[in-house]
Short mmCIF file of C-alpha atoms in Angstrom, two decimals:
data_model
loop_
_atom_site.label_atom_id
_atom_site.label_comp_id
_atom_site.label_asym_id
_atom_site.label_seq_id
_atom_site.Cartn_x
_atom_site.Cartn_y
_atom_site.Cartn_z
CA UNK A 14 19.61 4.82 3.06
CA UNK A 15 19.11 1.18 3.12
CA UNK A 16 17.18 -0.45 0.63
CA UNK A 17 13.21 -0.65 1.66
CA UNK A 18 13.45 2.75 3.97
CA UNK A 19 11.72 5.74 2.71
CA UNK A 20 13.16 8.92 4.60
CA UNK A 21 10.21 9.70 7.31
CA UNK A 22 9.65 13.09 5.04
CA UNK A 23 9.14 11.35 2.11
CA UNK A 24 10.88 10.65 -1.48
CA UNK A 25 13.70 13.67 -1.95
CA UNK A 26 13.51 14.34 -5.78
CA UNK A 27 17.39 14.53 -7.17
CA UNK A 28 18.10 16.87 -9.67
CA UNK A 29 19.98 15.01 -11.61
CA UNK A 30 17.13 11.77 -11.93
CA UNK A 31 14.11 14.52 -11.65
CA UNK A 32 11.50 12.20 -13.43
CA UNK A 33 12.28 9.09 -11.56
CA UNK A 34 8.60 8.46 -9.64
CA UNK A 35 7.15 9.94 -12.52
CA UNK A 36 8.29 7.07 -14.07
CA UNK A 37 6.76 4.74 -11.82
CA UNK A 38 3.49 6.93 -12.35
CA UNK A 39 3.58 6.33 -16.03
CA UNK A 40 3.98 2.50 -15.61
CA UNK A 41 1.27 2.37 -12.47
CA UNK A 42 -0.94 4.26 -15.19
CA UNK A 43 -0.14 1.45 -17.70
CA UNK A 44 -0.88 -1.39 -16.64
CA UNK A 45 -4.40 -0.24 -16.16
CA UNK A 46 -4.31 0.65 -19.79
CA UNK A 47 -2.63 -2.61 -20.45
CA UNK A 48 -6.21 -4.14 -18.45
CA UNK A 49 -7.89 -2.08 -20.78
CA UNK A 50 -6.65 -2.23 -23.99
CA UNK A 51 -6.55 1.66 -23.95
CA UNK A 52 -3.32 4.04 -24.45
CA UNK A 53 -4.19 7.58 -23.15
CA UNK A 54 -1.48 9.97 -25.66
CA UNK A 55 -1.17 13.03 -25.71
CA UNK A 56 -4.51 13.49 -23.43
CA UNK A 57 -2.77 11.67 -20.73
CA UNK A 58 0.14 13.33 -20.52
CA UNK A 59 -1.79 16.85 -20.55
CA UNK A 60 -3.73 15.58 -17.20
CA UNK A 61 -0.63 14.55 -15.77
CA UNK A 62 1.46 18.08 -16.17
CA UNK A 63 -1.96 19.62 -14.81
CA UNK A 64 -1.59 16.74 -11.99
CA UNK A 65 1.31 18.18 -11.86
CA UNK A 66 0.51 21.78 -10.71
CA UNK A 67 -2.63 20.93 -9.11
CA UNK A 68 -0.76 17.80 -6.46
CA UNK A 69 0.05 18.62 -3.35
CA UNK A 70 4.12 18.73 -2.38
CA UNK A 71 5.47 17.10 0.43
CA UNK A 72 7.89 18.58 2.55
CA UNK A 73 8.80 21.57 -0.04
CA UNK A 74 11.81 19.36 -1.23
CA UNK A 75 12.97 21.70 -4.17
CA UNK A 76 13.91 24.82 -1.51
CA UNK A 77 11.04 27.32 -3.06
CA UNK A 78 10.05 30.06 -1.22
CA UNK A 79 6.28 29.98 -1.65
CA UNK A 80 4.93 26.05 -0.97
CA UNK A 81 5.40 25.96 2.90
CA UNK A 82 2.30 27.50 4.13
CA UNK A 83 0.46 26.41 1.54
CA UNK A 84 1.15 22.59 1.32
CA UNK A 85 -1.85 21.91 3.48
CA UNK A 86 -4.16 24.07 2.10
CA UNK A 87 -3.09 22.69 -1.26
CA UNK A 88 -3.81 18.91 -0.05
CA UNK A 89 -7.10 19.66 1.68
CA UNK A 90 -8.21 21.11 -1.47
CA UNK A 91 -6.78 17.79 -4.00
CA UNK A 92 -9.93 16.62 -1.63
CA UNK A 93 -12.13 18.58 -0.96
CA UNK A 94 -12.44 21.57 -3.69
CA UNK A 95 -12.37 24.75 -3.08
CA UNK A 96 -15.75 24.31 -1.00
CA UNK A 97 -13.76 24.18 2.23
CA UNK A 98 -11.05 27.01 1.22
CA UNK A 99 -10.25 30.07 3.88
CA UNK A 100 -12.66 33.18 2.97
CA UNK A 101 -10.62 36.74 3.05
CA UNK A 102 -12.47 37.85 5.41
CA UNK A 103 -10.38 38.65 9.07
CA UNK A 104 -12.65 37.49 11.07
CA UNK A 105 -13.35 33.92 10.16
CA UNK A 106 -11.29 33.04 12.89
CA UNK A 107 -14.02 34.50 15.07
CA UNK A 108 -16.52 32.91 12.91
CA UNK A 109 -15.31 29.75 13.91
CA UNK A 110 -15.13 30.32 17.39
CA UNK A 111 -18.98 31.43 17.23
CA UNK A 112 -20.15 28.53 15.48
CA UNK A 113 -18.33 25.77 17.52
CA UNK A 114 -19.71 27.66 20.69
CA UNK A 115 -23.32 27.44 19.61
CA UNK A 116 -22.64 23.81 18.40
CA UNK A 117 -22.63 22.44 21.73
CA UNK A 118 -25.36 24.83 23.08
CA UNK A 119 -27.62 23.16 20.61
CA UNK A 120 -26.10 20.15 21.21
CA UNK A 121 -27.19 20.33 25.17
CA UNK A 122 -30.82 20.81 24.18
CA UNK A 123 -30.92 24.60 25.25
CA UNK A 124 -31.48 24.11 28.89
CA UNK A 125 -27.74 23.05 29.81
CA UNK A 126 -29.53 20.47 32.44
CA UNK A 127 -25.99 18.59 34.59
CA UNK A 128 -25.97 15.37 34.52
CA UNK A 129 -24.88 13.68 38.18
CA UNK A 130 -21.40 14.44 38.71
CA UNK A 131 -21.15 17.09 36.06
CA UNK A 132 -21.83 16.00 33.20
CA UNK A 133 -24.29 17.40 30.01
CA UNK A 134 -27.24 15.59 28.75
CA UNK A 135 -30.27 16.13 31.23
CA UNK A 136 -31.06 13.79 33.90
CA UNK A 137 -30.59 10.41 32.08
CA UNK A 138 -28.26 7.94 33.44
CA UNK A 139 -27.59 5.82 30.25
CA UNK A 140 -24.62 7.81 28.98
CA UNK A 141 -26.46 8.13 25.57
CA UNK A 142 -26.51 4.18 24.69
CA UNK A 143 -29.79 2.31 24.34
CA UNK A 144 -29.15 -0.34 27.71
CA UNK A 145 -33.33 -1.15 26.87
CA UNK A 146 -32.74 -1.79 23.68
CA UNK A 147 -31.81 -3.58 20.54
CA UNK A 148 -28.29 -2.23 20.03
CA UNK A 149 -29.10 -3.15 15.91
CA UNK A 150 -25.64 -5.28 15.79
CA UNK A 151 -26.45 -8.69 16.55
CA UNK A 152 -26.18 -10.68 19.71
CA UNK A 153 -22.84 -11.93 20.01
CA UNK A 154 -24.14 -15.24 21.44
CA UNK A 155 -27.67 -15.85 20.67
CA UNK A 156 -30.05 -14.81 17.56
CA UNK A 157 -29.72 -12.07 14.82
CA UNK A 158 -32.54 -10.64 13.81
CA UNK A 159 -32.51 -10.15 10.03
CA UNK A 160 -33.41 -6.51 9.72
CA UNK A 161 -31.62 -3.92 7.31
CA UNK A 162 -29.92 -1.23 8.38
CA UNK A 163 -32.40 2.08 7.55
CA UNK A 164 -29.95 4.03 5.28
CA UNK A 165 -30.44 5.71 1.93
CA UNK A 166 -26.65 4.32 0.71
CA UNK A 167 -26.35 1.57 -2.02
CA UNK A 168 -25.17 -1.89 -0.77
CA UNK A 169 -23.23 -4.64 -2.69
CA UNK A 170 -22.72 -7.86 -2.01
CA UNK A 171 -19.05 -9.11 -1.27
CA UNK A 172 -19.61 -12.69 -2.91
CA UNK A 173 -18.88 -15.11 -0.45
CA UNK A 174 -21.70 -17.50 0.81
CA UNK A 175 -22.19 -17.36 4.37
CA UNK A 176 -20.72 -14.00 5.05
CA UNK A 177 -23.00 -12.14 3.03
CA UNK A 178 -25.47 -13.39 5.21
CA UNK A 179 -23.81 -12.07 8.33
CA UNK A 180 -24.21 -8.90 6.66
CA UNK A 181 -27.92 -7.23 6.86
CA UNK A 182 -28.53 -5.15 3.30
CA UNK A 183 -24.50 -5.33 2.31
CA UNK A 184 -22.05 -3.50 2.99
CA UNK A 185 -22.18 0.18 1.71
CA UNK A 186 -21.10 1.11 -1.75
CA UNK A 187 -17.67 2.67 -1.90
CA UNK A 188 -16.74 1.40 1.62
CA UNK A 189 -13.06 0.92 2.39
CA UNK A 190 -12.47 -2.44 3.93
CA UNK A 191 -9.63 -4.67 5.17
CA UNK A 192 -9.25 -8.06 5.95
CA UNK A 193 -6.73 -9.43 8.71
CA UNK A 194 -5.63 -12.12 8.63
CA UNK A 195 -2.47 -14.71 9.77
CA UNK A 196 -0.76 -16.49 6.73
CA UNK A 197 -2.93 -19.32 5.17
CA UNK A 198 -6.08 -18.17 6.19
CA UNK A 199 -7.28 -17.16 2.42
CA UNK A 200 -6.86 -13.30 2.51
CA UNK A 201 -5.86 -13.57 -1.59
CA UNK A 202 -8.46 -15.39 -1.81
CA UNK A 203 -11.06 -13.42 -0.08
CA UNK A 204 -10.40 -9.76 -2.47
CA UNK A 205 -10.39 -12.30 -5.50
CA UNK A 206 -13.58 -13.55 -4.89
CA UNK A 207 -14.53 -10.03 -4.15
CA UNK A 208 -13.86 -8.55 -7.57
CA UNK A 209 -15.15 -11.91 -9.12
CA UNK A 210 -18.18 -10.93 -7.69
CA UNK A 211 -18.44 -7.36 -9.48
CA UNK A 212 -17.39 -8.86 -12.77
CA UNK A 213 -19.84 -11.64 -12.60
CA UNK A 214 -22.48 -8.49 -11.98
CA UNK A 215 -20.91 -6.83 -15.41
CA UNK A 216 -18.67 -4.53 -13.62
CA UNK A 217 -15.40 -3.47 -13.93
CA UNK A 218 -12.41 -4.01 -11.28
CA UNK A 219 -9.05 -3.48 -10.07
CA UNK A 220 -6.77 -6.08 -8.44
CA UNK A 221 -3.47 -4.43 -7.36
CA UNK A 222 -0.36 -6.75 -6.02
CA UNK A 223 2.42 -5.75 -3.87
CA UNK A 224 3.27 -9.70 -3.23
CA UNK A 225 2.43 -11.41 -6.47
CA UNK A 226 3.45 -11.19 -9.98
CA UNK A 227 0.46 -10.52 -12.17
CA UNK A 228 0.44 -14.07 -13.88
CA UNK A 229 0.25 -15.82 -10.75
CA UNK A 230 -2.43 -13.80 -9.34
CA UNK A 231 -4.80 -14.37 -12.82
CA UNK A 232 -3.51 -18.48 -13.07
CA UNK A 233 -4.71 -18.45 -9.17
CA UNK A 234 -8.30 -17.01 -10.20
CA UNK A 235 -8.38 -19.47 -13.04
CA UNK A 236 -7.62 -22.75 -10.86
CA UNK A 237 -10.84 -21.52 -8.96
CA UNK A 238 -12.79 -21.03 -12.18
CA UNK A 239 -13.32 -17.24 -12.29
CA UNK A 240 -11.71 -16.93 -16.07
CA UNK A 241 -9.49 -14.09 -14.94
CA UNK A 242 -7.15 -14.38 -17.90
CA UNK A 243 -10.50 -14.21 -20.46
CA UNK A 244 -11.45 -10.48 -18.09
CA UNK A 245 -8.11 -9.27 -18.42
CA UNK A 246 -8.37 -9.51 -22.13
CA UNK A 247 -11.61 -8.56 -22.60
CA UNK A 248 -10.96 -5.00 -20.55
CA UNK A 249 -13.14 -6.39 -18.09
CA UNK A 250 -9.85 -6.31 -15.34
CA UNK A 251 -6.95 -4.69 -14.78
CA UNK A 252 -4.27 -7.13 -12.46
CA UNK A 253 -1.52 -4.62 -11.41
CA UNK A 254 1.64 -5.91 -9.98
CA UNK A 255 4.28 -3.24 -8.20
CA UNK A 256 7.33 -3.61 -6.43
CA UNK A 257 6.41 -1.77 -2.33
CA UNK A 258 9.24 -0.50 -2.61
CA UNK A 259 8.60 1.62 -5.83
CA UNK A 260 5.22 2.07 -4.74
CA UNK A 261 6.07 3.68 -1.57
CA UNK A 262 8.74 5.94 -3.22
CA UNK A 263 6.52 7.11 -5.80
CA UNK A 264 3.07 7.17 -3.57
CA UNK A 265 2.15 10.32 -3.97
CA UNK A 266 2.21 10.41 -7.80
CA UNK A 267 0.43 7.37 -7.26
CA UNK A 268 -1.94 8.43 -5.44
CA UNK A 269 -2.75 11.34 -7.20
CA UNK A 270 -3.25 9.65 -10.40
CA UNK A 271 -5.38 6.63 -8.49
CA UNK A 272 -8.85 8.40 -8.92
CA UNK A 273 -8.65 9.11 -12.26
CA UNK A 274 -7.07 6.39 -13.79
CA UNK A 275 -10.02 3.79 -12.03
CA UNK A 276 -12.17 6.53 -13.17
CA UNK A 277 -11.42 6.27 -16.73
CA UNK A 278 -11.10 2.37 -16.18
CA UNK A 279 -14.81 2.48 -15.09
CA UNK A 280 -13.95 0.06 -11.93
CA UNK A 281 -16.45 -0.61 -9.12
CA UNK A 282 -14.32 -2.32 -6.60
CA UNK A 283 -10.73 -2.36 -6.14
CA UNK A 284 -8.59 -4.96 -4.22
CA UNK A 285 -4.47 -4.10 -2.90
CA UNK A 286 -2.71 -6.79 -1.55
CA UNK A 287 -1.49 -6.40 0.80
CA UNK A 288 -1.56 -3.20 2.62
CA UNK A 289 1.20 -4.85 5.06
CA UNK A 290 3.62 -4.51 2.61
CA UNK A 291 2.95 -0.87 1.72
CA UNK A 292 3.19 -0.05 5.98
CA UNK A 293 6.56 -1.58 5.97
CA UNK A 294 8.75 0.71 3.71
CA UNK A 295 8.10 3.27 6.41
CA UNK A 296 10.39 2.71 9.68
CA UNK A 297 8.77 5.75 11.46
CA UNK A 298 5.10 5.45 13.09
CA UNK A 299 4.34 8.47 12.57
CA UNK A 300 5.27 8.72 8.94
CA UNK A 301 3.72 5.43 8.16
CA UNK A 302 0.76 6.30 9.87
CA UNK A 303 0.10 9.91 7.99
CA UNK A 304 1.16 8.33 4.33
CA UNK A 305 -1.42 5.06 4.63
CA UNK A 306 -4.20 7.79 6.19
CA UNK A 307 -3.48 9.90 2.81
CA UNK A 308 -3.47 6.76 0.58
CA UNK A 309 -6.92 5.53 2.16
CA UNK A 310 -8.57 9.24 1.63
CA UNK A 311 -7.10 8.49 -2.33
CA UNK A 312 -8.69 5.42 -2.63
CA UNK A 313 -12.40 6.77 -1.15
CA UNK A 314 -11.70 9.70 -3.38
CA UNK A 315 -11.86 6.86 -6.53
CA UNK A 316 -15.34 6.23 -5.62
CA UNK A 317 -14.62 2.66 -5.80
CA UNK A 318 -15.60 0.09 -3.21
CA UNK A 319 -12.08 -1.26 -2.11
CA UNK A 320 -10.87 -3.79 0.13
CA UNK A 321 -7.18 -3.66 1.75
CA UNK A 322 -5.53 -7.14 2.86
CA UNK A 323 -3.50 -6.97 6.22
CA UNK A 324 -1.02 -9.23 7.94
CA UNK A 325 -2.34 -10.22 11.47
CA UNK A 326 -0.06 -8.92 14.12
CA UNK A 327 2.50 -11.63 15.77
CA UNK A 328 0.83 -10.62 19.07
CA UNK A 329 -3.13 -10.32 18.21
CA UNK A 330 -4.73 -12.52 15.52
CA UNK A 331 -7.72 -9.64 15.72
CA UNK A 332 -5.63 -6.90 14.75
CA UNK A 333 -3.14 -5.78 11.88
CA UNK A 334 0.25 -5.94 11.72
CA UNK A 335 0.85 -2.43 12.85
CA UNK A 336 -2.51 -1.77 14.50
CA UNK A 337 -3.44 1.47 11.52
CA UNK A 338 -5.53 0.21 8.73
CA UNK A 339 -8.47 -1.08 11.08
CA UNK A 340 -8.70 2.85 12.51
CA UNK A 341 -8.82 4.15 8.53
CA UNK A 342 -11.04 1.46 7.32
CA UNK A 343 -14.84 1.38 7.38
CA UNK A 344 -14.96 -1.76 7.80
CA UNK A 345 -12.95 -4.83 9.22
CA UNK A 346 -12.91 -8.38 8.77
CA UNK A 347 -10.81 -10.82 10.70
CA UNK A 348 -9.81 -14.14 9.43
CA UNK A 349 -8.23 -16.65 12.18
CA UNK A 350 -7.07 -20.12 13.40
CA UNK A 351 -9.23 -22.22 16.13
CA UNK A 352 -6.86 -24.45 17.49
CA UNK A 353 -8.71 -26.75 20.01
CA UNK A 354 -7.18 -28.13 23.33
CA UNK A 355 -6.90 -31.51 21.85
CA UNK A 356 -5.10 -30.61 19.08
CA UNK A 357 -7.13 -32.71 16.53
CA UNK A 358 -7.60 -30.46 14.11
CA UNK A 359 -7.00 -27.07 13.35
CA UNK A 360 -9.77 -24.76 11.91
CA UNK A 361 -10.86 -21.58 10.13
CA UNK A 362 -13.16 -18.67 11.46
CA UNK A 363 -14.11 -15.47 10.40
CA UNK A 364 -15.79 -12.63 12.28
CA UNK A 365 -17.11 -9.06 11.18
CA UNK A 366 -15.38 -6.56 13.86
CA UNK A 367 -17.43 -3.64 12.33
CA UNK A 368 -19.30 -2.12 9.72
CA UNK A 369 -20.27 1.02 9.79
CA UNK A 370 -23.72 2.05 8.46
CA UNK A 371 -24.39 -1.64 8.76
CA UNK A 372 -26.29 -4.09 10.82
CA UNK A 373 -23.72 -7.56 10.77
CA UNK A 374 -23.81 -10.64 12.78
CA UNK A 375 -20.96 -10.72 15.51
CA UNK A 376 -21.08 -14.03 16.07
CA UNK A 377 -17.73 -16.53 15.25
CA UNK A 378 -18.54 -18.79 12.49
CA UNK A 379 -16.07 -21.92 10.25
CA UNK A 380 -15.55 -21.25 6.79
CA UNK A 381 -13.73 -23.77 4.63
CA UNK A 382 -11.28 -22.44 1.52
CA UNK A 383 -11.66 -24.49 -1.61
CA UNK A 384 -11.32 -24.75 -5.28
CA UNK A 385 -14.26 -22.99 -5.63
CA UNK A 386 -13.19 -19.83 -2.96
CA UNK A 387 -14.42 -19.34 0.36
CA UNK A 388 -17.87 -20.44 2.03
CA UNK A 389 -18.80 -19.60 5.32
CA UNK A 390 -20.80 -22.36 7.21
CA UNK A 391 -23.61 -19.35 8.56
CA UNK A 392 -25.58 -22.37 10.14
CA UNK A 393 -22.55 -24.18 12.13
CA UNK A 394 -20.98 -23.20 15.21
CA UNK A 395 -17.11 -23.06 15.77
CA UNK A 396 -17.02 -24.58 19.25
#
């Protein structure tokens, strides 16, 4: 296997190195105690052999007789609890079948009126979408009215002038965002001034690096005045650097351990960068698609509010490199060049592609990257 492919089924554990992604566990795990100034023991180790039994296992490596059916029920329940586990009952199956019918009976309002040409939904003509009205996202050309979304979830800030503007109420605690972006056009720079944002509120975060070493993310922070070097040692922040390579090899133990470990850390927000890097140890679609959809369900299960870092794709500054993380995300910001006809100079603009449970702006707008981070001119035009 060459070096930076991970077998489309996953890690295969050898016998003879058994505790090999453990050991990539154990240092993932820490360097957030490092952040913290907190070793775990004994404890630690007694949550990880019950990590142990409780994990999921891919792809029944080991051979045993009795993990093959039950590998998904296993990982729906690492999820969900037992809440959502199969009754022993024999006729669930019918259950089901009952249930989904009378879900779209009550969905078609009892009277199972045809639309024209066959459809459900009565007589109206509007295919369910408000053509009268305000569609509560924002003109694309003209004004936005400032209204907040009517929604019962807490909102944050993300800490960048301008932008939090485009956003009516914040975004929704424990959202999963990404931001896209072509080389140059500040994506480090955007999650950094993201967590600076939670510790300036007196919260706790995460920054994890697949590109940078962990000194030259915290002297980066620094330059820009955000005293990343004084939060690391104060337990304030945790600056993770891994190798993708060992990261993908040993993402499931990773992932396992994720929740708990920013848990116990007492993080708010969580930044990886970049989420590119982790999509390219997989060679297969498929597989890469199915191991970043189980890593994004890890990082909602944290509780955290976390935002991913993407490459832009060669082919489409509005999407990511490999056109997944903006389907698994709830939100999605893209970062791109403006390159006039003239040539005369070359600029920066960021647009919201979606939020969901929030009313944004969809309108283009310039934003400048400085010493002091971001800013987004919300008052300028791009063209």
């Amino acid at each position: 296997m060459s070096a930076g492919t991970v077998p489309a089924d996953g890690p295969t554990p050898d016998d003879d190195a058994p505790d090999a992604a453990d050991t990539d566990a154990d240092d993932f795990a820490a360097a957030f105690g490092a952040g913290s100034g907190a070793a775990e023991g004994d404890d630690r180790r007694e949550r990880d052999d019950q990590t142990e039994v409780d994990a999921p296992t891919q792809g029944n490596p080991d051979g045993s007789d009795d993990q093959g059916d039950d590998s998904p029920d296993d990982f729906a329940a690492a999820f969900q609890g037992d809440s959502g586990g199969a009754s022993d009952d024999g006729d669930d199956g019918d259950l089901f079948d009952d249930d989904f019918a009378d879900a779209f009976a009550g969905a078609s309002g009892g009277g199972g009126a045809q639309m024209p040409g066959g459809g459900g939904g009565g007589g109206d003509q509007n295919f369910g979408f408000d053509l009268d009205g305000d569609t509560g996202a924002g003109d694309p050309g003209g004004d936005f009215e400032e209204e907040d979304f009517e929604s019962d979830i807490p909102r944050i800030d993300v800490g960048i002038e301008g932008l939090d503007d485009m956003i009516q109420g914040g975004v929704p605690e424990r959202s999963l965002m990404v931001a896209v972006g072509e080389a140059g056009t500040g994506k480090t720079t955007f999650g950094l001034q993201f967590l600076h944002e939670a510790i300036e509120n007196g919260e706790r975060a995460v920054f994890i690096t697949l590109e940078e070493s962990r000194e030259r993310v915290v002297q980066s922070a620094d330059e820009k005045g955000w005293n990343f070097s004084e939060h690391t040692a104060n337990g304030d922040l945790a600056v993770v650097d891994i190798d993708p390579i060992e990261m993908a090899n040993s993402l499931t133990s990773i992932r396992n351990e994720l929740p708990r470990l920013v848990e116990e850390f007492g993080a708010s927000r969580l930044v990886l960068d970049s989420v590119s890097l982790l999509e390219m140890m997989y060679d297969d679609q498929s597989t890469r698609r199915t191991e970043i959809y189980d890593f994004t369900k890890a990082l909602k299960e944290a509780g955290v509010t976390t935002m991913l870092t993407s490459e832009a794709s060669e082919d489409n500054s509005f999407a990511s490199r490999y056109g997944v993380i903006e389907y698994l995300t709830d939100a999605v910001v893209v970062l791109r060049y403006i390159r006039p006809e003239d040539f005369r100079e070359t600029r920066l603009a960021v647009e919201i592609q979606k939020i969901r449970d929030a009313n944004h702006s969809r309108e283009t707008k310039p934003y400048e990257i400085t010493h002091q981070g971001i800013s987004v001119y919300r008052q300028a035009n791009i063209f």
